[in-house]
mmCIF file of C-alpha atoms in Angstrom:
data_model
loop_
_atom_site.group_PDB
_atom_site.id
_atom_site.type_symbol
_atom_site.label_atom_id
_atom_site.label_comp_id
_atom_site.label_asym_id
_atom_site.label_seq_id
_atom_site.Cartn_x
_atom_site.Cartn_y
_atom_site.Cartn_z
ATOM 1 C CA UNK A 1 -21.239 -0.151 -4.873
ATOM 2 C CA UNK A 2 -20.385 0.751 -1.280
ATOM 3 C CA UNK A 3 -17.344 2.904 -0.457
ATOM 4 C CA UNK A 4 -15.934 4.860 2.487
ATOM 5 C CA UNK A 5 -16.011 8.434 1.205
ATOM 6 C CA UNK A 6 -14.370 11.601 2.554
ATOM 7 C CA UNK A 7 -16.911 14.435 2.267
ATOM 8 C CA UNK A 8 -14.913 17.017 4.250
ATOM 9 C CA UNK A 9 -11.676 17.093 6.229
ATOM 10 C CA UNK A 10 -11.712 16.665 9.983
ATOM 11 C CA UNK A 11 -12.879 13.940 12.321
ATOM 12 C CA UNK A 12 -14.781 10.756 11.538
ATOM 13 C CA UNK A 13 -17.979 12.736 10.938
ATOM 14 C CA UNK A 14 -16.503 13.999 7.649
ATOM 15 C CA UNK A 15 -16.454 10.501 6.150
ATOM 16 C CA UNK A 16 -19.157 7.932 5.675
ATOM 17 C CA UNK A 17 -20.004 4.657 4.016
ATOM 18 C CA UNK A 18 -22.157 5.375 0.991
ATOM 19 C CA UNK A 19 -23.286 4.070 -2.395
ATOM 20 C CA UNK A 20 -21.367 5.396 -5.388
ATOM 21 C CA UNK A 21 -21.065 4.301 -9.033
ATOM 22 C CA UNK A 22 -18.638 1.429 -9.658
ATOM 23 C CA UNK A 23 -15.443 2.459 -11.462
ATOM 24 C CA UNK A 24 -14.799 1.557 -15.090
ATOM 25 C CA UNK A 25 -11.202 0.637 -15.930
ATOM 26 C CA UNK A 26 -9.384 2.880 -18.390
ATOM 27 C CA UNK A 27 -7.204 1.230 -21.074
ATOM 28 C CA UNK A 28 -4.204 0.698 -18.712
ATOM 29 C CA UNK A 29 -6.219 -0.119 -15.583
ATOM 30 C CA UNK A 30 -7.358 -3.233 -13.770
ATOM 31 C CA UNK A 31 -10.714 -3.349 -12.019
ATOM 32 C CA UNK A 32 -10.150 -5.112 -8.684
ATOM 33 C CA UNK A 33 -12.865 -6.691 -6.556
ATOM 34 C CA UNK A 34 -11.571 -5.684 -3.118
ATOM 35 C CA UNK A 35 -11.132 -8.578 -0.696
ATOM 36 C CA UNK A 36 -9.026 -6.641 1.848
ATOM 37 C CA UNK A 37 -7.651 -3.129 2.229
ATOM 38 C CA UNK A 38 -4.750 -1.946 4.364
ATOM 39 C CA UNK A 39 -5.255 0.744 6.993
ATOM 40 C CA UNK A 40 -2.314 2.992 7.832
ATOM 41 C CA UNK A 41 -1.594 6.181 9.771
ATOM 42 C CA UNK A 42 -1.526 8.042 6.448
ATOM 43 C CA UNK A 43 -5.238 7.223 6.014
ATOM 44 C CA UNK A 44 -6.442 9.025 9.135
ATOM 45 C CA UNK A 45 -3.942 11.850 8.612
ATOM 46 C CA UNK A 46 -5.326 12.326 5.116
ATOM 47 C CA UNK A 47 -8.892 12.296 6.472
ATOM 48 C CA UNK A 48 -7.934 14.931 9.052
ATOM 49 C CA UNK A 49 -6.502 17.160 6.308
ATOM 50 C CA UNK A 50 -2.911 16.917 7.517
ATOM 51 C CA UNK A 51 -1.636 16.118 4.013
ATOM 52 C CA UNK A 52 -3.346 18.994 2.201
ATOM 53 C CA UNK A 53 -0.020 20.754 1.675
ATOM 54 C CA UNK A 54 1.068 17.958 -0.677
ATOM 55 C CA UNK A 55 -2.159 16.328 -1.845
ATOM 56 C CA UNK A 56 -5.506 17.987 -2.558
ATOM 57 C CA UNK A 57 -7.886 15.738 -4.488
ATOM 58 C CA UNK A 58 -11.374 16.971 -5.256
ATOM 59 C CA UNK A 59 -13.901 15.967 -2.629
ATOM 60 C CA UNK A 60 -15.824 13.744 -2.267
ATOM 61 C CA UNK A 61 -12.960 11.244 -2.387
ATOM 62 C CA UNK A 62 -12.917 7.474 -1.771
ATOM 63 C CA UNK A 63 -10.298 6.801 0.894
ATOM 64 C CA UNK A 64 -7.761 3.958 1.013
ATOM 65 C CA UNK A 65 -4.267 3.378 -0.341
ATOM 66 C CA UNK A 66 -3.541 -0.342 -0.483
ATOM 67 C CA UNK A 67 -5.630 -3.269 -1.584
ATOM 68 C CA UNK A 68 -5.692 -6.992 -2.327
ATOM 69 C CA UNK A 69 -8.330 -8.704 -4.378
ATOM 70 C CA UNK A 70 -9.318 -10.346 -7.621
ATOM 71 C CA UNK A 71 -9.057 -8.730 -11.054
ATOM 72 C CA UNK A 72 -12.579 -8.722 -12.496
ATOM 73 C CA UNK A 73 -11.877 -6.735 -15.678
ATOM 74 C CA UNK A 74 -8.853 -5.288 -17.452
ATOM 75 C CA UNK A 75 -8.462 -2.350 -19.799
ATOM 76 C CA UNK A 76 -7.683 -2.849 -23.473
ATOM 77 C CA UNK A 77 -3.953 -2.043 -23.063
ATOM 78 C CA UNK A 78 -3.291 -4.203 -19.972
ATOM 79 C CA UNK A 79 -0.711 -6.882 -20.834
ATOM 80 C CA UNK A 80 0.333 -8.578 -17.570
ATOM 81 C CA UNK A 81 -3.029 -9.386 -15.957
ATOM 82 C CA UNK A 82 -6.364 -10.926 -16.798
ATOM 83 C CA UNK A 83 -9.705 -11.374 -15.069
ATOM 84 C CA UNK A 84 -9.455 -13.911 -12.260
ATOM 85 C CA UNK A 85 -5.886 -13.029 -11.215
ATOM 86 C CA UNK A 86 -5.300 -12.432 -7.507
ATOM 87 C CA UNK A 87 -3.498 -9.102 -7.181
ATOM 88 C CA UNK A 88 -2.362 -6.501 -4.686
ATOM 89 C CA UNK A 89 -1.619 -2.841 -5.210
ATOM 90 C CA UNK A 90 -0.698 0.562 -3.865
ATOM 91 C CA UNK A 91 -3.245 2.782 -5.579
ATOM 92 C CA UNK A 92 -2.056 6.093 -7.022
ATOM 93 C CA UNK A 93 -1.737 8.778 -4.355
ATOM 94 C CA UNK A 94 -4.116 11.133 -6.112
ATOM 95 C CA UNK A 95 -6.791 8.546 -6.844
ATOM 96 C CA UNK A 96 -7.339 6.599 -3.601
ATOM 97 C CA UNK A 97 -10.234 4.182 -3.701
ATOM 98 C CA UNK A 98 -9.124 1.100 -1.765
ATOM 99 C CA UNK A 99 -11.907 1.449 0.839
ATOM 100 C CA UNK A 100 -14.570 0.347 -1.634
ATOM 101 C CA UNK A 101 -16.035 -2.832 -3.028
ATOM 102 C CA UNK A 102 -14.139 -2.252 -6.288
ATOM 103 C CA UNK A 103 -11.226 -0.057 -7.322
ATOM 104 C CA UNK A 104 -9.629 0.638 -10.686
ATOM 105 C CA UNK A 105 -5.816 0.672 -10.539
ATOM 106 C CA UNK A 106 -3.139 1.409 -13.157
ATOM 107 C CA UNK A 107 -1.338 -1.769 -14.248
ATOM 108 C CA UNK A 108 2.014 -0.274 -13.165
ATOM 109 C CA UNK A 109 0.798 -0.137 -9.542
ATOM 110 C CA UNK A 110 -0.396 -3.749 -9.429
ATOM 111 C CA UNK A 111 1.519 -6.958 -8.694
ATOM 112 C CA UNK A 112 0.509 -10.613 -8.696
ATOM 113 C CA UNK A 113 -0.388 -11.678 -5.168
ATOM 114 C CA UNK A 114 2.084 -14.229 -3.752
ATOM 115 C CA UNK A 115 0.442 -17.639 -3.448
ATOM 116 C CA UNK A 116 1.560 -18.027 0.173
ATOM 117 C CA UNK A 117 -0.356 -14.907 1.313
ATOM 118 C CA UNK A 118 -4.053 -14.559 1.975
ATOM 119 C CA UNK A 119 -5.868 -11.371 0.955
ATOM 120 C CA UNK A 120 -5.613 -9.815 4.423
ATOM 121 C CA UNK A 121 -1.849 -10.263 4.646
ATOM 122 C CA UNK A 122 -1.330 -9.141 1.043
ATOM 123 C CA UNK A 123 -3.288 -5.918 1.627
ATOM 124 C CA UNK A 124 -0.854 -4.966 4.394
ATOM 125 C CA UNK A 125 2.213 -5.165 2.134
ATOM 126 C CA UNK A 126 2.171 -2.409 -0.537
ATOM 127 C CA UNK A 127 2.570 0.791 1.459
ATOM 128 C CA UNK A 128 5.088 -0.481 4.019
ATOM 129 C CA UNK A 129 7.028 -2.514 1.473
ATOM 130 C CA UNK A 130 7.274 0.358 -0.998
ATOM 131 C CA UNK A 131 8.243 2.798 1.753
ATOM 132 C CA UNK A 132 11.187 0.597 2.740
ATOM 133 C CA UNK A 133 12.216 -0.153 -0.854
ATOM 134 C CA UNK A 134 12.094 3.458 -2.001
ATOM 135 C CA UNK A 135 13.996 4.702 1.060
ATOM 136 C CA UNK A 136 16.804 2.169 0.813
ATOM 137 C CA UNK A 137 17.187 1.696 -2.932
ATOM 138 C CA UNK A 138 15.978 4.961 -4.444
ATOM 139 C CA UNK A 139 16.761 7.610 -1.821
ATOM 140 C CA UNK A 140 19.791 6.178 0.000
ATOM 141 C CA UNK A 141 21.210 4.083 -2.835
ATOM 142 C CA UNK A 142 22.277 1.287 -0.471
ATOM 143 C CA UNK A 143 25.059 -0.854 -1.962
ATOM 144 C CA UNK A 144 26.592 -4.228 -1.021
ATOM 145 C CA UNK A 145 28.867 -4.018 2.000
ATOM 146 C CA UNK A 146 27.374 -0.801 3.384
ATOM 147 C CA UNK A 147 26.310 -0.619 7.016
ATOM 148 C CA UNK A 148 22.667 0.336 7.581
ATOM 149 C CA UNK A 149 20.924 1.155 10.852
ATOM 150 C CA UNK A 150 17.174 0.545 10.922
ATOM 151 C CA UNK A 151 15.336 1.975 13.911
ATOM 152 C CA UNK A 152 12.293 -0.024 14.998
ATOM 153 C CA UNK A 153 13.126 -3.199 13.119
ATOM 154 C CA UNK A 154 10.059 -5.075 14.381
ATOM 155 C CA UNK A 155 7.623 -2.505 12.968
ATOM 156 C CA UNK A 156 5.823 -2.681 9.642
ATOM 157 C CA UNK A 157 8.337 -0.688 7.608
ATOM 158 C CA UNK A 158 11.245 -1.973 9.698
ATOM 159 C CA UNK A 159 10.646 -5.653 8.936
ATOM 160 C CA UNK A 160 10.599 -4.890 5.226
ATOM 161 C CA UNK A 161 13.603 -2.562 5.504
ATOM 162 C CA UNK A 162 15.712 -5.248 7.199
ATOM 163 C CA UNK A 163 14.982 -7.796 4.511
ATOM 164 C CA UNK A 164 15.438 -5.364 1.619
ATOM 165 C CA UNK A 165 18.704 -3.982 3.029
ATOM 166 C CA UNK A 166 20.023 -7.531 3.372
ATOM 167 C CA UNK A 167 18.859 -8.333 -0.165
ATOM 168 C CA UNK A 168 20.796 -5.256 -1.342
ATOM 169 C CA UNK A 169 23.880 -6.706 0.379
ATOM 170 C CA UNK A 170 24.071 -4.357 3.359
ATOM 171 C CA UNK A 171 25.111 -5.204 6.910
ATOM 172 C CA UNK A 172 22.076 -4.378 9.063
ATOM 173 C CA UNK A 173 21.872 -3.216 12.669
ATOM 174 C CA UNK A 174 18.473 -2.580 14.221
ATOM 175 C CA UNK A 175 16.595 -1.895 17.424
ATOM 176 C CA UNK A 176 13.551 -3.676 18.780
ATOM 177 C CA UNK A 177 11.579 -3.837 22.003
ATOM 178 C CA UNK A 178 11.697 -6.996 24.091
ATOM 179 C CA UNK A 179 8.421 -7.993 22.427
ATOM 180 C CA UNK A 180 9.937 -7.571 18.934
ATOM 181 C CA UNK A 181 13.281 -9.181 19.679
ATOM 182 C CA UNK A 182 12.307 -12.665 18.494
ATOM 183 C CA UNK A 183 11.012 -11.257 15.224
ATOM 184 C CA UNK A 184 14.189 -9.358 14.351
ATOM 185 C CA UNK A 185 16.283 -12.342 15.409
ATOM 186 C CA UNK A 186 14.251 -14.505 13.033
ATOM 187 C CA UNK A 187 15.269 -12.103 10.269
ATOM 188 C CA UNK A 188 18.914 -12.993 11.156
ATOM 189 C CA UNK A 189 19.867 -9.441 12.029
ATOM 190 C CA UNK A 190 20.865 -9.694 15.694
ATOM 191 C CA UNK A 191 23.598 -12.111 16.692
#
C-alpha cells in the first residue's frame, strides 16, 4: 500500500510517498480504508521535528492524525463496528498513519461518521473537535451559566468551541474578522 512516510525530520525532503506493508488490525482495532485525511499545522510541525520534546516515534513513521473512511476489517474484540461502516477517527498520537491507503485504529478512537457529512468534511473534524472539547470540558470544566470568551470564533477550533461551550450551557463571546462575521452570527453567538 502507498503511504506518506517520514524518513527524517526537517523539510519536505525528509518525507516521501512510498510502498509499505498494509497494517493488520489488532484485537481492539479497526482497519480503515482511507477516503480522506485531515491536514493540520501539527502535521508539518511534527515533520519538522518541532514536537520531538513530547513525541518521538521510531522512524520511519507514517504521518497523519485524522481520517475518514470505510471499515474493511475489525479485530476480534471490536464490539461497536463492523466491516462496511463509514467511520472517522483521530489516530493515536504515537501511531500516526492517516496519510496512507489504510490505517489501523483503536476502537476507542473511532466514531461512526455522521450521515450528513462526506468523507472530506468528516476527516476535518477529529483534531479540531477534540481540541475544543478537551479544552472546554476536560481542562476548563465549563459549567452552565459560565461566561466563556473564544478568540477566533470563525476558525477551525473556534467554530467547534462555540458550539460545545453553548452545548455545555455557557454564555459565549467571540471575535471574528469581517470575513468570519457571518459564520459566527450563524452560530447565534453575536447579537
